[in-house]
Amino acid sequence: MQKKGKFIVFEGIDGSGKSTQIKMLAKAFQKRGLDVCETLEPTFGIAGEVLHEILSGKKKADPKVTAALFVADRLDHLTNPENGVCKTLDEGTYVLCDRYYFSSYAYQSVEVPKEWVFSANSLAAETLRPDCTIFIDVAPEVAMERISKNRENIEIYESLERLTAVRCAYMDAFDSMKDVEKVKVFDGNKPAEKIAREIEEFVFGELV
Ligand code: TYD
């Protein structure tokens, strides 16, 4: 795909502070007069709606079905003719995305064979690889404390054991993809403003 904007993905375990960092980075783009768009997965599109119900426990599904829905949601997110990521990038807008296929590699491969998750996501990877994936690395204990303070409803994936396994699965996935993916890890245990400054320095120094 011939794109004019850049696709920057944020990843991290639940409670890592991704969404705060995305907001701060979007402001930094705007300050520089650059067109920027924030988006996230799961989306609220056709497959995304169902995923939100599964994540909140309202609907039950086998982990393989959930994994397949994440793939469907991702493809819809990319190709949707109204507001799809590919179209937005083509228009020259920078896209900051909260979660992409590394989330599936990390979360779904805890329950579904890793090879299946990788191959099921290959169409998305061939269609659009991130210009960079920014991983906010926070200790699972810190993340869990933030989650229990800030949330009314704890989602199905939010337990200390699970977050620890997911963090491990992220590290595994980064390692197995190191030849094809650009991943930059930031220490998410620092104060939010300090992390934001480090991310800003990296993005405007090396990516944009
Ligand atoms: P997110 O919206 O980041 O959670 P929150 O806003 O509550 O911090 O993500 C929702 C959940 O979806 C999160 O637990 C991770 C999970 N998820 C997957 O399991 N696989 C995926 O491919 C994606 C995109 C998300």
Coordinates of C-alpha atoms and ligand atoms in Angstrom, one line a residue:
M1 CA 0.0 0.0 0.0
Q2 CA 1.2 3.5 -0.9
K3 CA 0.5 5.5 2.1
K4 CA 1.2 9.2 2.9
G5 CA 0.6 9.2 6.6
K6 CA 2.3 7.1 9.2
F7 CA 0.8 4.3 11.3
I8 CA 1.9 4.4 14.9
V9 CA 0.6 1.7 17.2
F10 CA 0.5 1.6 21.0
E11 CA 0.6 -1.6 22.9
G12 CA 0.7 -2.6 26.5
I13 CA -1.1 -4.7 29.1
D14 CA -4.4 -3.4 30.5
G15 CA -3.7 -0.5 32.8
S16 CA -0.4 0.4 31.1
G17 CA -1.4 4.0 30.4
K18 CA -1.6 3.7 26.6
S19 CA -4.6 5.8 26.2
T20 CA -3.1 8.7 28.2
Q21 CA 0.0 8.5 26.1
I22 CA -1.9 8.5 22.8
K23 CA -3.8 11.6 23.9
M24 CA -0.6 13.4 24.8
L25 CA 1.2 12.4 21.5
A26 CA -1.9 13.5 19.5
K27 CA -1.6 16.9 21.1
A28 CA 2.1 17.1 20.2
F29 CA 1.2 16.4 16.5
Q30 CA -1.5 19.1 16.6
K31 CA 1.0 21.6 18.1
R32 CA 3.2 21.0 15.1
G33 CA 0.3 21.6 12.7
L34 CA 0.2 17.9 11.5
D35 CA -3.0 16.0 10.8
V36 CA -3.5 13.3 13.3
C37 CA -6.2 10.8 14.1
E38 CA -6.7 8.6 17.1
T39 CA -8.2 5.2 16.8
L40 CA -8.5 1.9 18.7
E41 CA -9.2 -1.8 18.7
P42 CA -11.5 -3.4 19.4
T43 CA -13.5 -0.9 17.3
F44 CA -17.2 -0.2 17.5
G45 CA -17.8 -1.7 14.0
I46 CA -19.6 -4.8 12.9
A47 CA -17.3 -7.3 14.7
G48 CA -16.1 -4.9 17.3
E49 CA -19.6 -4.4 18.9
V50 CA -19.7 -8.2 19.6
L51 CA -16.2 -8.2 21.0
H52 CA -17.1 -5.5 23.5
E53 CA -20.0 -7.7 24.7
I54 CA -17.6 -10.7 25.0
L55 CA -15.0 -8.7 26.9
S56 CA -17.5 -7.4 29.4
G57 CA -18.8 -10.9 30.0
K58 CA -22.3 -10.1 28.5
K59 CA -21.8 -12.7 25.8
K60 CA -19.9 -16.0 26.0
A61 CA -17.6 -17.3 23.2
D62 CA -14.9 -19.9 22.8
P63 CA -11.5 -18.2 22.8
K64 CA -11.0 -19.4 19.2
V65 CA -14.2 -17.5 18.2
T66 CA -13.0 -14.4 20.1
A67 CA -9.6 -14.6 18.3
A68 CA -11.3 -14.9 14.9
L69 CA -13.6 -11.9 15.7
F70 CA -10.5 -9.8 16.6
V71 CA -9.1 -10.6 13.1
A72 CA -12.4 -9.7 11.5
D73 CA -12.6 -6.5 13.5
R74 CA -9.0 -5.6 12.5
L75 CA -9.7 -6.1 8.8
D76 CA -12.8 -4.0 9.0
H77 CA -10.8 -1.3 10.9
L78 CA -8.2 -1.3 8.0
T79 CA -10.5 -1.4 5.0
N80 CA -13.7 0.3 6.1
P81 CA -14.6 2.6 3.2
E82 CA -15.9 5.3 5.5
N83 CA -13.2 5.8 8.1
G84 CA -10.8 2.8 7.6
V85 CA -7.2 3.3 8.6
C86 CA -5.9 2.7 5.1
K87 CA -8.0 5.5 3.7
T88 CA -7.0 7.9 6.5
L89 CA -3.3 7.2 5.9
D90 CA -3.8 7.7 2.2
E91 CA -5.2 11.2 2.9
G92 CA -1.9 12.0 4.6
T93 CA -3.1 11.8 8.2
Y94 CA -0.9 10.3 10.9
V95 CA -2.8 7.5 12.7
L96 CA -2.2 6.7 16.4
C97 CA -3.8 3.3 17.1
D98 CA -4.5 1.9 20.6
R99 CA -3.8 -1.9 20.0
Y100 CA -3.3 -3.8 16.8
Y101 CA -2.2 -7.3 16.0
F102 CA 0.4 -7.6 18.7
S103 CA -2.5 -7.5 21.1
S104 CA -3.8 -10.6 19.5
Y105 CA -0.4 -12.3 19.5
A106 CA -0.2 -11.5 23.2
Y107 CA -3.7 -12.0 24.5
Q108 CA -5.1 -14.7 22.2
S109 CA -2.0 -16.9 22.1
V110 CA -2.4 -17.4 25.9
E111 CA -5.4 -19.5 25.0
V112 CA -5.3 -20.4 21.3
P113 CA -2.2 -21.9 19.5
K114 CA 0.2 -19.1 18.7
E115 CA 0.8 -20.2 15.1
W116 CA -2.9 -20.0 14.4
V117 CA -3.0 -16.5 15.8
F118 CA 0.0 -15.4 13.7
S119 CA -1.3 -16.9 10.5
A120 CA -4.9 -15.6 11.0
N121 CA -3.5 -12.1 11.4
S122 CA -1.2 -12.3 8.3
L123 CA -3.7 -10.6 6.0
A124 CA -3.7 -7.6 8.3
A125 CA 0.1 -7.7 8.5
E126 CA 0.4 -7.8 4.7
T127 CA -2.1 -5.0 4.3
L128 CA -0.6 -2.7 6.8
R129 CA 2.5 -3.1 9.0
P130 CA 2.9 -0.3 11.7
D131 CA 5.7 2.2 11.0
C132 CA 6.4 1.6 14.7
T133 CA 4.8 -0.2 17.6
I134 CA 5.3 1.6 20.9
F135 CA 5.1 -0.7 23.9
I136 CA 4.4 0.9 27.3
D137 CA 6.0 -1.6 29.6
V138 CA 4.5 -1.5 33.1
A139 CA 4.8 -4.0 35.9
P140 CA 1.7 -6.2 36.1
E141 CA 1.3 -5.3 39.8
V142 CA 1.3 -1.6 39.1
A143 CA -1.2 -2.1 36.2
M144 CA -3.5 -4.2 38.4
E145 CA -3.5 -1.5 41.1
R146 CA -4.4 1.2 38.5
I147 CA -7.2 -1.0 37.1
S148 CA -8.8 -1.7 40.5
K149 CA -8.7 2.0 41.4
N150 CA -10.1 3.4 38.1
R151 CA -12.6 1.0 36.9
E152 CA -16.2 0.1 37.8
N153 CA -16.2 -3.1 35.6
I154 CA -13.1 -5.3 35.4
E155 CA -12.9 -7.0 32.0
I156 CA -12.5 -10.7 31.6
Y157 CA -8.7 -10.4 30.9
E158 CA -7.9 -8.3 34.0
S159 CA -6.3 -10.4 36.7
L160 CA -2.7 -10.3 37.9
E161 CA -1.9 -13.8 36.7
R162 CA -3.4 -13.1 33.3
L163 CA -1.6 -9.7 32.9
T164 CA 1.7 -11.4 33.8
A165 CA 1.1 -14.1 31.2
V166 CA 0.1 -11.5 28.6
R167 CA 3.2 -9.4 29.3
C168 CA 5.4 -12.5 28.7
A169 CA 3.5 -13.3 25.5
Y170 CA 4.1 -9.7 24.2
M171 CA 7.9 -10.1 24.9
D172 CA 7.9 -13.5 23.0
A173 CA 6.0 -12.0 20.1
F174 CA 8.4 -9.0 19.9
D175 CA 11.3 -11.5 19.9
S176 CA 9.9 -13.7 17.1
M177 CA 9.0 -10.7 14.9
K178 CA 12.2 -8.7 15.5
D179 CA 13.3 -9.0 11.9
V180 CA 10.1 -7.7 10.4
E181 CA 8.6 -5.3 13.0
K182 CA 9.9 -2.0 14.5
V183 CA 9.1 -2.1 18.2
K184 CA 10.2 0.5 20.7
V185 CA 9.8 -0.2 24.4
F186 CA 9.2 2.6 27.0
D187 CA 9.3 2.2 30.8
G188 CA 5.7 2.7 31.8
N189 CA 6.5 2.8 35.5
K190 CA 7.7 6.4 35.3
P191 CA 5.4 9.4 35.7
A192 CA 3.1 9.9 32.7
E193 CA 4.6 13.3 31.7
K194 CA 8.1 11.9 31.6
I195 CA 7.1 8.9 29.4
A196 CA 5.2 11.4 27.1
R197 CA 8.4 13.5 26.7
E198 CA 10.4 10.4 25.9
I199 CA 7.9 9.2 23.3
E200 CA 7.6 12.7 21.8
E201 CA 11.4 12.8 21.4
F202 CA 11.5 9.4 19.7
V203 CA 8.6 10.0 17.4
F204 CA 9.6 13.5 16.2
G205 CA 13.3 12.6 16.2
E206 CA 13.2 9.3 14.4
L207 CA 9.7 8.6 12.8
V208 CA 8.2 11.8 11.6
Ligands
TYD1 P1 -8.6 -1.9 25.7 O1 -9.7 -1.1 25.0 O2 -7.2 -1.4 25.5 O3 -8.9 -2.0 27.2 P2 -9.1 -0.8 28.2 O4 -9.6 0.4 27.5 O5 -10.2 -1.5 29.1 O6 -7.8 -0.6 28.8 O7 -8.7 -3.4 25.2 C1 -9.8 -4.2 25.6 C2 -9.3 -5.5 25.8 O8 -9.2 -6.3 24.6 C3 -8.0 -5.7 26.5 O9 -8.1 -6.5 27.6 C4 -7.2 -6.5 25.5 C5 -8.2 -7.1 24.6 N1 -7.7 -7.4 23.2 C6 -7.4 -8.7 22.8 O10 -7.5 -9.6 23.6 N2 -6.9 -8.9 21.6 C7 -6.8 -8.0 20.6 O11 -6.5 -8.2 19.5 C8 -7.2 -6.6 21.0 C9 -7.1 -5.5 20.0 C10 -7.6 -6.4 22.3

